[in-house]
mmCIF file of C-alpha atoms and ligand atoms in Angstrom:
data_model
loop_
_atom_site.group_PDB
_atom_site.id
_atom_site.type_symbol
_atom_site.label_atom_id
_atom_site.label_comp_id
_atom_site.label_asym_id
_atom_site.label_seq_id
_atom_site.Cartn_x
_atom_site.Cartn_y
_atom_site.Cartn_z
ATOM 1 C CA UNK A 1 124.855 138.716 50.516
ATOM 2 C CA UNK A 2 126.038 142.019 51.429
ATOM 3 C CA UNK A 3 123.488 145.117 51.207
ATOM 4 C CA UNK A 4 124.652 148.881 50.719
ATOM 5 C CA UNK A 5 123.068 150.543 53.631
ATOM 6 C CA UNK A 6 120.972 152.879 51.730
ATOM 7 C CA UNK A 7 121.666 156.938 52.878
ATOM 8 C CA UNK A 8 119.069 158.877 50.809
ATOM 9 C CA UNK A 9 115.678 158.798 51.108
ATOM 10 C CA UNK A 10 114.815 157.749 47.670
ATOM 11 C CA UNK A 11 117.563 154.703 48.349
ATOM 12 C CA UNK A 12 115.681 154.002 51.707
ATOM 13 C CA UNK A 13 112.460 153.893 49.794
ATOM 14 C CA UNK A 14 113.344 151.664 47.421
ATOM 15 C CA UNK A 15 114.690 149.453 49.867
ATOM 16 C CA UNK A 16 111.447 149.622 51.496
ATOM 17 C CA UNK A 17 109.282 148.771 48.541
ATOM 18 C CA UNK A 18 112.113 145.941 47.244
ATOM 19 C CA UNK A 19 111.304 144.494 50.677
ATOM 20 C CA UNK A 20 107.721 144.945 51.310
ATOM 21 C CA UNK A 21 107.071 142.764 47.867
ATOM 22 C CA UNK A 22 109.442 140.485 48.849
ATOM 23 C CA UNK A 23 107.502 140.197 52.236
ATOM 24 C CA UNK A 24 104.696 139.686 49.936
ATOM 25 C CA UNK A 25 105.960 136.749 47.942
ATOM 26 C CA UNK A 26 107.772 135.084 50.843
ATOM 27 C CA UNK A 27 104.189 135.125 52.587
ATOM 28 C CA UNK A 28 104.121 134.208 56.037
ATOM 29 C CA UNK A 29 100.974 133.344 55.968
ATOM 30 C CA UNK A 30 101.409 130.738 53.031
ATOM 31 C CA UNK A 31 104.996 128.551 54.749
ATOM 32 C CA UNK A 32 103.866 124.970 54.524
ATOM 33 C CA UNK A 33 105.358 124.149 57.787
ATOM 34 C CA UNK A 34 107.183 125.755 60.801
ATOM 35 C CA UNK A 35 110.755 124.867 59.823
ATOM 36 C CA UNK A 36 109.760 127.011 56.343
ATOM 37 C CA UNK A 37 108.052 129.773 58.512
ATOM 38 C CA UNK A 38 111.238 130.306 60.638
ATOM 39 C CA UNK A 39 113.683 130.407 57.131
ATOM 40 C CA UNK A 40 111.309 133.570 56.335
ATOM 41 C CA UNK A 41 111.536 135.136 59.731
ATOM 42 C CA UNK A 42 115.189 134.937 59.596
ATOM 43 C CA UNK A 43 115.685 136.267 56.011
ATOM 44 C CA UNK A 44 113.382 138.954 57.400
ATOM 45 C CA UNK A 45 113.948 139.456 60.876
ATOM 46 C CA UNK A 46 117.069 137.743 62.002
ATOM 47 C CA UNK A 47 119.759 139.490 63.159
ATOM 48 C CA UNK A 48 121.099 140.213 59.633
ATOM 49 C CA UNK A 49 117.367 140.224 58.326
ATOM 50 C CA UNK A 50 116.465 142.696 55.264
ATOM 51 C CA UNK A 51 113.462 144.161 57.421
ATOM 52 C CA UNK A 52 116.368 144.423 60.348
ATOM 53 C CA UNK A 53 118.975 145.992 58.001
ATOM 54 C CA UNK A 54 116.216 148.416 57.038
ATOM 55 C CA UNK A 55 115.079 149.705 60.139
ATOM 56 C CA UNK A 56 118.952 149.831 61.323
ATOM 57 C CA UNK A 57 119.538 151.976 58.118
ATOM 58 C CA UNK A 58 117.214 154.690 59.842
ATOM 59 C CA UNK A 59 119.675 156.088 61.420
ATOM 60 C CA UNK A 60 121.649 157.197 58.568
ATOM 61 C CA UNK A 61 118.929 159.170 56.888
ATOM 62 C CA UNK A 62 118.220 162.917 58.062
ATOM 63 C CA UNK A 63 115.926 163.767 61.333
ATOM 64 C CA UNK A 64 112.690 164.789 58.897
ATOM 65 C CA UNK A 65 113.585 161.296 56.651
ATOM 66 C CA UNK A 66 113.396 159.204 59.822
ATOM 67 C CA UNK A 67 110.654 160.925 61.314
ATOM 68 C CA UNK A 68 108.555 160.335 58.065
ATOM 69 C CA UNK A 69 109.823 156.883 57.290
ATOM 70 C CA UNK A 70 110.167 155.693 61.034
ATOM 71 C CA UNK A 71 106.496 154.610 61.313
ATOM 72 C CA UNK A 72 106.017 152.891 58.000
ATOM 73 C CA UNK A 73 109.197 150.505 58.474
ATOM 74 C CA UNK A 74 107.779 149.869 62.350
ATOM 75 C CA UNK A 75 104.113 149.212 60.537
ATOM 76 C CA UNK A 76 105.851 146.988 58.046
ATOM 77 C CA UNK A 77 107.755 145.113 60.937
ATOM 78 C CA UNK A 78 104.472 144.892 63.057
ATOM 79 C CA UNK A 79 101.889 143.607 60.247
ATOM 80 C CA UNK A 80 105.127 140.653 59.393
ATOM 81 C CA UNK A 81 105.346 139.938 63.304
ATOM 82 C CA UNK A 82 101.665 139.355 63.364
ATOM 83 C CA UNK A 83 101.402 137.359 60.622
ATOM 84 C CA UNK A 84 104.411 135.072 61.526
ATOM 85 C CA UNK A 85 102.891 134.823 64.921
ATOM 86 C CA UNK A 86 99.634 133.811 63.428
ATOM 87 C CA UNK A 87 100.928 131.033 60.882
ATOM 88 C CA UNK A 88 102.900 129.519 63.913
ATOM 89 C CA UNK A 89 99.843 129.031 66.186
ATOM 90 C CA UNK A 90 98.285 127.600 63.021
ATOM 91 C CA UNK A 91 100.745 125.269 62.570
ATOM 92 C CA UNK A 92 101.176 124.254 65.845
ATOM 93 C CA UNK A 93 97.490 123.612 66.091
ATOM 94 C CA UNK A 94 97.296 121.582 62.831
ATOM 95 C CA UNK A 95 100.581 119.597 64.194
ATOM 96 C CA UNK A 96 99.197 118.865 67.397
ATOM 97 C CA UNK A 97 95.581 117.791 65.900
ATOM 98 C CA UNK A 98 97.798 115.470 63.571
ATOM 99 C CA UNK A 99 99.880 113.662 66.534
ATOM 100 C CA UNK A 100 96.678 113.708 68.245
ATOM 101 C CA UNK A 101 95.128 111.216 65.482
ATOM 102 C CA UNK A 102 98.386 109.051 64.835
ATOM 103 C CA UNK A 103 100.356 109.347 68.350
ATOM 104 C CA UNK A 104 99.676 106.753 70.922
ATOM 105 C CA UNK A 105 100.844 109.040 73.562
ATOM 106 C CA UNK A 106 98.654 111.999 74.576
ATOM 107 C CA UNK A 107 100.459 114.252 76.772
ATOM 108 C CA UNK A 108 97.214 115.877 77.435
ATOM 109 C CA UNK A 109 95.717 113.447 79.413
ATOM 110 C CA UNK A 110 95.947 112.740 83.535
ATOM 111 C CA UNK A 111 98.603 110.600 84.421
ATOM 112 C CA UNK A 112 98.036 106.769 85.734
ATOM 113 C CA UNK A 113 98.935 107.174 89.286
ATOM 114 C CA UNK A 114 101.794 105.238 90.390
ATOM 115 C CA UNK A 115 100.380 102.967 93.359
ATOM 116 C CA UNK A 116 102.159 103.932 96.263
ATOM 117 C CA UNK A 117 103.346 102.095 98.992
ATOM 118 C CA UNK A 118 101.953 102.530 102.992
ATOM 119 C CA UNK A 119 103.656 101.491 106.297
ATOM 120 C CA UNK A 120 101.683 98.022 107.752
ATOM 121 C CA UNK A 121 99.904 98.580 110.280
ATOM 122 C CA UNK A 122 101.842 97.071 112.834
ATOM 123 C CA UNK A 123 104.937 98.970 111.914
ATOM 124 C CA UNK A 124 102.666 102.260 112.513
ATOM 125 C CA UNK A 125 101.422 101.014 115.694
ATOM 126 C CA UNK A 126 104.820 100.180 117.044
ATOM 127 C CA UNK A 127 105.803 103.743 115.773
ATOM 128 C CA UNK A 128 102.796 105.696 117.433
ATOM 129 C CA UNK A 129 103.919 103.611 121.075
ATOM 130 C CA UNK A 130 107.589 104.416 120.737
ATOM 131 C CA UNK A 131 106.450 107.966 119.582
ATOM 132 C CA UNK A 132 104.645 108.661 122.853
ATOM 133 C CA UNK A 133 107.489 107.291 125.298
ATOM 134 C CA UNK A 134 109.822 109.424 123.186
ATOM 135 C CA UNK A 135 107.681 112.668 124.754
ATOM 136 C CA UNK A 136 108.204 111.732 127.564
ATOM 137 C CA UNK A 137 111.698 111.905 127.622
ATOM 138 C CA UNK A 138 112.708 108.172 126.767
ATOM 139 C CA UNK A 139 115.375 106.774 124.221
ATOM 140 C CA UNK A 140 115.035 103.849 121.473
ATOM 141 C CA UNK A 141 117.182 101.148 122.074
ATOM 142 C CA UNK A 142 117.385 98.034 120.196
ATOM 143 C CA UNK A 143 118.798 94.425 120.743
ATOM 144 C CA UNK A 144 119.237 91.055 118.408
ATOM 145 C CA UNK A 145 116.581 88.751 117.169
ATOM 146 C CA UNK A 146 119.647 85.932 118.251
ATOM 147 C CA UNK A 147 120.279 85.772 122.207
ATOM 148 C CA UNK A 148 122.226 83.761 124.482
ATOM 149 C CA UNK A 149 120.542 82.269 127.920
ATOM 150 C CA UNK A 150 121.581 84.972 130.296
ATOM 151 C CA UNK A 151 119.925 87.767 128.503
ATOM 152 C CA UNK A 152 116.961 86.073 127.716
ATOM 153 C CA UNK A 153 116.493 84.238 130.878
ATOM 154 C CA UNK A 154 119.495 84.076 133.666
ATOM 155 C CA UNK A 155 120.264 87.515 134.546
ATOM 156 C CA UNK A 156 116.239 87.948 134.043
ATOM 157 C CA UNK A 157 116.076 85.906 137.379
ATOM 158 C CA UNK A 158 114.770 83.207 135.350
ATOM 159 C CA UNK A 159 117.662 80.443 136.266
ATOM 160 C CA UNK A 160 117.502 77.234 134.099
ATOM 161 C CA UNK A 161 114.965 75.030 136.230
ATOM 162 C CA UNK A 162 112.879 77.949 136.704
ATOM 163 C CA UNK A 163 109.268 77.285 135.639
ATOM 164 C CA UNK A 164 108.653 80.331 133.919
ATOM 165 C CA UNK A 165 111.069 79.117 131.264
ATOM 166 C CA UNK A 166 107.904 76.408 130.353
ATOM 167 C CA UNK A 167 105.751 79.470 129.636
ATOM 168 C CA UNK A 168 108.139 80.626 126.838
ATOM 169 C CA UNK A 169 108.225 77.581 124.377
ATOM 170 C CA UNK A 170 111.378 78.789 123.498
ATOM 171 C CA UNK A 171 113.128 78.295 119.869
ATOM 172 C CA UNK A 172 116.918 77.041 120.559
ATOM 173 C CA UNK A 173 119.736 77.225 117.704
ATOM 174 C CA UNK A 174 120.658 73.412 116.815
ATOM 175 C CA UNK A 175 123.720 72.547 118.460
ATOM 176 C CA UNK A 176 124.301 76.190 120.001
ATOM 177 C CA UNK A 177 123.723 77.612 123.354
ATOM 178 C CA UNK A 178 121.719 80.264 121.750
ATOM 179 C CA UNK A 179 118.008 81.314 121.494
ATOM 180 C CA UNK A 180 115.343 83.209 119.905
ATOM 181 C CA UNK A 181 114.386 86.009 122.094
ATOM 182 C CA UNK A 182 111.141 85.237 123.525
ATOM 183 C CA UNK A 183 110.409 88.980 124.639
ATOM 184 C CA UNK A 184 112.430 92.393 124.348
ATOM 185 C CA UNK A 185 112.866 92.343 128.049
ATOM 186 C CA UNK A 186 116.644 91.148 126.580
ATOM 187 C CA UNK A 187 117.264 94.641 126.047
ATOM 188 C CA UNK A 188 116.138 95.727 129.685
ATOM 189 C CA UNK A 189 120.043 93.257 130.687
ATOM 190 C CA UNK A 190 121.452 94.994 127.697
ATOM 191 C CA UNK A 191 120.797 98.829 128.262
ATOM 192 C CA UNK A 192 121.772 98.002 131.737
ATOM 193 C CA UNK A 193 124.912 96.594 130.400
ATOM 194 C CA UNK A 194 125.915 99.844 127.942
ATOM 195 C CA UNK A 195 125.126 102.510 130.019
ATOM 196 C CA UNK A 196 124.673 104.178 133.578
ATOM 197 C CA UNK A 197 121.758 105.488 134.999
ATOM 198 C CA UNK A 198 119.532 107.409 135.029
ATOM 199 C CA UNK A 199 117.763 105.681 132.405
ATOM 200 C CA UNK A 200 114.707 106.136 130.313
ATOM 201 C CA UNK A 201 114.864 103.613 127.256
ATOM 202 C CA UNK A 202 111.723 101.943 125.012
ATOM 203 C CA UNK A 203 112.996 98.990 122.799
ATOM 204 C CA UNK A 204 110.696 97.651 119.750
ATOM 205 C CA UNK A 205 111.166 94.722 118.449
ATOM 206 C CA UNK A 206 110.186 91.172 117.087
ATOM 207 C CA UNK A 207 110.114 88.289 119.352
ATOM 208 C CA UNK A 208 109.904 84.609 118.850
ATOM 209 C CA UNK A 209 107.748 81.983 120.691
ATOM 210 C CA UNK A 210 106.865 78.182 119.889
ATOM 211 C CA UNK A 211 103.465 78.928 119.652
ATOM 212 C CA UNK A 212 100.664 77.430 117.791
ATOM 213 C CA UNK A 213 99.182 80.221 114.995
ATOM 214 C CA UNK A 214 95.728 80.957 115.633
ATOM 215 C CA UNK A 215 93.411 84.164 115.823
ATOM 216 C CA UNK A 216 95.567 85.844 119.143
ATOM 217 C CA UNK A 217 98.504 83.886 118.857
ATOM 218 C CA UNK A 218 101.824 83.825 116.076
ATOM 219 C CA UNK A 219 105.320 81.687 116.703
ATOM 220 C CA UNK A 220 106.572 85.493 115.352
ATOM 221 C CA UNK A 221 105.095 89.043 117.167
ATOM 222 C CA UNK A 222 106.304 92.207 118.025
ATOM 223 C CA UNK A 223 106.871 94.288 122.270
ATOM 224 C CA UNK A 224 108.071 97.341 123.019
ATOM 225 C CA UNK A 225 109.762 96.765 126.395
ATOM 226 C CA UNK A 226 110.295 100.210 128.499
ATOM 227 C CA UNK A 227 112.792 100.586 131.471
ATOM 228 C CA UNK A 228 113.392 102.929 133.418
ATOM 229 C CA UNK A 229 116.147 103.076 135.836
ATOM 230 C CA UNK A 230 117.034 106.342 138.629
ATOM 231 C CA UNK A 231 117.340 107.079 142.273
ATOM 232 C CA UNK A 232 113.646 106.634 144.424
ATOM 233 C CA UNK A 233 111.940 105.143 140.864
ATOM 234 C CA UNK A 234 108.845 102.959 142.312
ATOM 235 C CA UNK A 235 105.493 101.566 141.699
ATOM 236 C CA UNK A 236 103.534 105.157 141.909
ATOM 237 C CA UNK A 237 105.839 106.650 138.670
ATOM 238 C CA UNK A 238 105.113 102.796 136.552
ATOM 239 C CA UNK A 239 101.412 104.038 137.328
ATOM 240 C CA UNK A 240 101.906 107.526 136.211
ATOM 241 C CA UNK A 241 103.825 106.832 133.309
ATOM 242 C CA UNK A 242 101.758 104.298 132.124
ATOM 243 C CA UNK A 243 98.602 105.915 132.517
ATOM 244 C CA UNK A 244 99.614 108.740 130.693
ATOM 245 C CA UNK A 245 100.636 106.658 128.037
ATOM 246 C CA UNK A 246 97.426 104.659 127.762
ATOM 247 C CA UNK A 247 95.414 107.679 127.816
ATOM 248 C CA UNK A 248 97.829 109.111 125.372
ATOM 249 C CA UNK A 249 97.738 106.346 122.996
ATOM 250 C CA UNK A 250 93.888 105.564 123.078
ATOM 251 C CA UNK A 251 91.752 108.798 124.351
ATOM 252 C CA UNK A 252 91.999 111.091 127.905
ATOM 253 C CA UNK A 253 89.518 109.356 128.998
ATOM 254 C CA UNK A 254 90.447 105.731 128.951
ATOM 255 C CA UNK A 255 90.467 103.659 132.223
ATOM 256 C CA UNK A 256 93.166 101.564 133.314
ATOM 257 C CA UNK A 257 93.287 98.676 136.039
ATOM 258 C CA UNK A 258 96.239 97.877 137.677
ATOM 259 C CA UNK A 259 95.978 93.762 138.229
ATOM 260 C CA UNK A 260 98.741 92.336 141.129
ATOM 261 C CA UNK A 261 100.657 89.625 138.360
ATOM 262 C CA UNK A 262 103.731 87.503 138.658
ATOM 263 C CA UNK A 263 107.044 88.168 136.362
ATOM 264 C CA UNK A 264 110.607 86.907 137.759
ATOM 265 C CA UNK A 265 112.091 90.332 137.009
ATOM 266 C CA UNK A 266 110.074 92.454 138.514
ATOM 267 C CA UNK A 267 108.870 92.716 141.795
ATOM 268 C CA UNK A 268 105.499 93.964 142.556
ATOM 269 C CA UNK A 269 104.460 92.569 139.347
ATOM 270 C CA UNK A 270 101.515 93.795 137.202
ATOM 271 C CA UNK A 271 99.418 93.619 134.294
ATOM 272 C CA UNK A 272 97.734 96.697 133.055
ATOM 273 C CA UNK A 273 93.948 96.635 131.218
ATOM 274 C CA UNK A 274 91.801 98.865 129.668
ATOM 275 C CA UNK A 275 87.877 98.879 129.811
ATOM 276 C CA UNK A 276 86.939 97.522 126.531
ATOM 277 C CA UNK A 277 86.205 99.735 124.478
ATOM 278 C CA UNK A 278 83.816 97.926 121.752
ATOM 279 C CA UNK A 279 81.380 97.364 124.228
ATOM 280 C CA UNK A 280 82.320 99.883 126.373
ATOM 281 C CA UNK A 281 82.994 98.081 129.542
ATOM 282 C CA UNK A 282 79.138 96.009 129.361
ATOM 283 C CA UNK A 283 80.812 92.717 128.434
ATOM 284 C CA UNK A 284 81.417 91.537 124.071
ATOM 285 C CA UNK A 285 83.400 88.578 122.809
ATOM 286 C CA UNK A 286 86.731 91.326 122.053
ATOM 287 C CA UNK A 287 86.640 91.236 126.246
ATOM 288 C CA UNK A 288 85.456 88.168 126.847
ATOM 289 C CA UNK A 289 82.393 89.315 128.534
ATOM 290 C CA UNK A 290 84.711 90.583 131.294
ATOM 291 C CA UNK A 291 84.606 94.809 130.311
ATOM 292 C CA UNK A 292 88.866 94.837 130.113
ATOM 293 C CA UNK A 293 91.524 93.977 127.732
ATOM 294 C CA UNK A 294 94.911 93.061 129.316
ATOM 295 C CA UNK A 295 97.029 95.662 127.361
ATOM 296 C CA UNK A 296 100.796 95.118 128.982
ATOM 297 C CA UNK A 297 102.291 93.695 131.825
ATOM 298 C CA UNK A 298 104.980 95.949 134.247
ATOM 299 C CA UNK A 299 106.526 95.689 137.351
ATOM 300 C CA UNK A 300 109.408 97.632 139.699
ATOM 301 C CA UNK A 301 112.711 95.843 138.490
ATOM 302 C CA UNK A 302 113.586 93.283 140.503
ATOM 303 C CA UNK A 303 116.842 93.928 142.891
ATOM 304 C CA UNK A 304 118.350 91.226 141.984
ATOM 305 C CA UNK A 305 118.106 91.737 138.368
ATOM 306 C CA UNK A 306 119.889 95.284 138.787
ATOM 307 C CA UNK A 307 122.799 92.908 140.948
ATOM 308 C CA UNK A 308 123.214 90.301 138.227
ATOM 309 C CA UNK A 309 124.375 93.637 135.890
ATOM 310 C CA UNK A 310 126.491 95.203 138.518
ATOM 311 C CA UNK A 311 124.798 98.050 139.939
ATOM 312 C CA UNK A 312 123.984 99.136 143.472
ATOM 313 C CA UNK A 313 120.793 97.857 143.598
ATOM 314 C CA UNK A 314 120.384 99.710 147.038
ATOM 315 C CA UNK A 315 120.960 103.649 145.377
ATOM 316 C CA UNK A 316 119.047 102.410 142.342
ATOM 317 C CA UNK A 317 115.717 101.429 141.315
ATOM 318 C CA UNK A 318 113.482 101.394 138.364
ATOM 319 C CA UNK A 319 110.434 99.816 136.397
ATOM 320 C CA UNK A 320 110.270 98.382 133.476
ATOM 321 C CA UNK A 321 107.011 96.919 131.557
ATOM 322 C CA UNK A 322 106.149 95.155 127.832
ATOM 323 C CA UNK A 323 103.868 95.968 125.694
ATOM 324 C CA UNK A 324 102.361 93.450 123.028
ATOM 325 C CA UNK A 325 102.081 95.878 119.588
ATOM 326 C CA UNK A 326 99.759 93.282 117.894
ATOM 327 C CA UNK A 327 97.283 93.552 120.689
ATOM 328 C CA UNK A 328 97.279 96.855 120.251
ATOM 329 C CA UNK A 329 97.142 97.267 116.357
ATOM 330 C CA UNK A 330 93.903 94.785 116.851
ATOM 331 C CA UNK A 331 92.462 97.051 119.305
ATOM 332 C CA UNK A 332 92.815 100.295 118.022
ATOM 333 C CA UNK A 333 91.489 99.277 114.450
ATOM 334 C CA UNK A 334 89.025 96.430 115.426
ATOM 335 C CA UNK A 335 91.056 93.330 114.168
ATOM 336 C CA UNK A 336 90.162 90.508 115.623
ATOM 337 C CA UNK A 337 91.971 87.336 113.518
ATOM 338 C CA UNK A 338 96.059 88.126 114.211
ATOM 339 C CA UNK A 339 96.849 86.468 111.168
ATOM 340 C CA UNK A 340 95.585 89.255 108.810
ATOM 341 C CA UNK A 341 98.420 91.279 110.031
ATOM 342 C CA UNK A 342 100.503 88.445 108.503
ATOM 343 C CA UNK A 343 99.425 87.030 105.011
ATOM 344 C CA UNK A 344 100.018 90.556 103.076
ATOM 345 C CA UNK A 345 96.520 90.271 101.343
ATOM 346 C CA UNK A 346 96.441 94.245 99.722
ATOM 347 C CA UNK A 347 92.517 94.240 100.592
ATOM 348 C CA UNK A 348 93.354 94.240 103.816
ATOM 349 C CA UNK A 349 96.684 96.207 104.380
ATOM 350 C CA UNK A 350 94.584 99.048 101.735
ATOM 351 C CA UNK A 351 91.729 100.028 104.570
ATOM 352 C CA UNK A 352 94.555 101.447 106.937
ATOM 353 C CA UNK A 353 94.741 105.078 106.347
ATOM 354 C CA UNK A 354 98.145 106.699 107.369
ATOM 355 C CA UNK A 355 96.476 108.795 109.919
ATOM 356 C CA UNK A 356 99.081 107.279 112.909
ATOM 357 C CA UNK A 357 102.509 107.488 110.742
HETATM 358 N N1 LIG B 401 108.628 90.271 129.202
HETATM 359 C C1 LIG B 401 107.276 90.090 129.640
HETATM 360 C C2 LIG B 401 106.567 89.162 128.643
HETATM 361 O O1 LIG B 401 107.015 89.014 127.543
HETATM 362 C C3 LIG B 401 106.536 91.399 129.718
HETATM 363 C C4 LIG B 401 107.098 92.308 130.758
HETATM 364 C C5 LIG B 401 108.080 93.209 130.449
HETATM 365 C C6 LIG B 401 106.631 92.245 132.080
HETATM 366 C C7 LIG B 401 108.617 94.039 131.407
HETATM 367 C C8 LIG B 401 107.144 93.072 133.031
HETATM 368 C C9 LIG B 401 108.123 93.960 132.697
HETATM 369 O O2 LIG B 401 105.548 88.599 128.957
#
């Protein structure tokens, strides 16, 4: 419907009145529901509204006509404002209340949280070891769960009738001349292999040993190996290295021993404890009433293990040592069966807090 813009005064005011009754009847206040309240706001105050066509029509009347009219057609807009404003909360209220009684989904309340899932505990273990070699300055490497002899044994200076082969209950491939790695020291022939000193690598991984499951032993665990190969690398860097590491991993003021041990691919040999630290050092079942826990064994790499890959092994020289990450993951949060790591039961994965991600 097209209006006449009205251009007199008396026109304006009739206008006015015309639409203040109208106002009146349409009643804000009284629309049944907001769908109805927004059809009388837009008759009213859209962009083509009858109050908006009013107060546009201001600017044809004279300077005195809009000065005196002016305020009364802003009061009238105002007061209609208000009371739209004031009908909509209403309804809102009264709709919400109503879906509030029939609705099965309240909006208003907390979420569920969604259970969220945490790194095991031996996965943040092995993460916390590599984490510290990684300071200080070393690489990750990584090698395959499936080996063949020479890395695993052979080129370990562990030749086929050597006895130390006994000591790894190995797991052969039927009708294969292949192998479950017993230990990472693999990777020690295969970093060797792929690059040129100097060197500075830690390898994680799972191993793979014959073994009977009880409380400290599993035919499945997990070593990070370390090796480090360079010119003048010997015994007196393993020990700095390693006690820095220790002391790193489990407190400043941890202390190591250094025990003389036997490996075929390193030569000295050694295996590393730590006083006990649930007793401290007096003697408890964790220690076997001895005041250490072996932690890792280590040793300067054996010359002829550098030979059997090629290198000099009079320019070059190294150590290299393995560290059990169950052992550890028991020590540093007071496990003391293995096979909880293992069955996955949520009561126990749940007390591990993610304090060493
Ligand atoms: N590979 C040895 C083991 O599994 C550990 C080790 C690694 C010892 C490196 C010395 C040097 O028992």
């Amino acid at each position: 419907m097209e209006r006449e813009a009205p251009t007199t005064r008396a026109a304006w005011e009739r206008s006015c009145a015309r639409i203040e009754s109208a106002l009146r009847e349409a009643g804000a206040a009284a629309a049944e529901d907001l769908p109805k309240l927004e059809e009388v706001r837009v008759r009213f105050l859209g962009r083509k509204g009858e109050l908006t066509e009013l107060l546009k029509s201001l600017k044809d009347l004279s300077i005195e006509d809009r000065r005196a009219l002016g305020p009364k057609a802003q009061g009238l807009k105002a007061s209609f404002e208000a009371a739209v404003g004031a009908r909509r909360a209403a309804l809102e209220d009264a709709s919400d209340a109503a879906s509030l009684e029939t609705d099965a989904l309240d909006l208003t309340l907390p979420a569920v949280r969604a259970p969220r899932g945490r790194l095991h505990p031996l996965t943040t273990t092995l993460h916390e070891i590599a984490r510290i070699f990684q300071l200080m300055g070393y690489s990750w490497a990584e090698g395959p769960f499936v080996e063949d002899e020479r890395h695993n044994f052979t080129a370990l200076n562990i030749p086929e009738d050597h006895p130390a082969r006994d000591s790894h209950d190995t797991f052969y491939l039927q009708d294969l001349p292949l192998l479950l790695r017993t230990h990472t020291s693999t990777v020690q022939i295969r970093a060797l292999e792929s690059s040129r000193p100097p060197l500075r690598v830690v390898c994680p991984g799972r191993v793979f040993r014959h073994e009977q499951l009880d409380a400290t032993h599993s035919a499945v665990f997990h070593q990070v190996e370390g090796l480090v190969v360079d010119e003048g690398v010997g015994f007196a860097d393993l020990k700095g290295h390693l006690q820095a590491f220790l002391q790193q991993l489990l407190g400043t003021s941890t202390k190591t021993r250094f025990r003389p041990s036997y490996f075929p691919f390193t030569e000295p040999s050694t295996e590393v404890d730590v006083q006990c630290f649930f007793c401290p050092g007096s003697g408890c079942p964790s220690c076997k009433h001895t005041g250490w826990i072996e932690i890792l064994g280590a040793g300067v790499v054996n010359p002829v293990v550098l030979k059997s890959v090629g290198y000099d092994e009079k320019k070059w020289s190294g150590f290299a040592f393995g560290i059990g990450v169950e052992r550890v993951a028991m020590l540093l949060h007071g496990v003391r069966d293995l096979r909880d790591f293992y069955t996955n039961d949520l009561r126990f994965l749940k007390q591990f807090d993610e304090s060493l991600l």
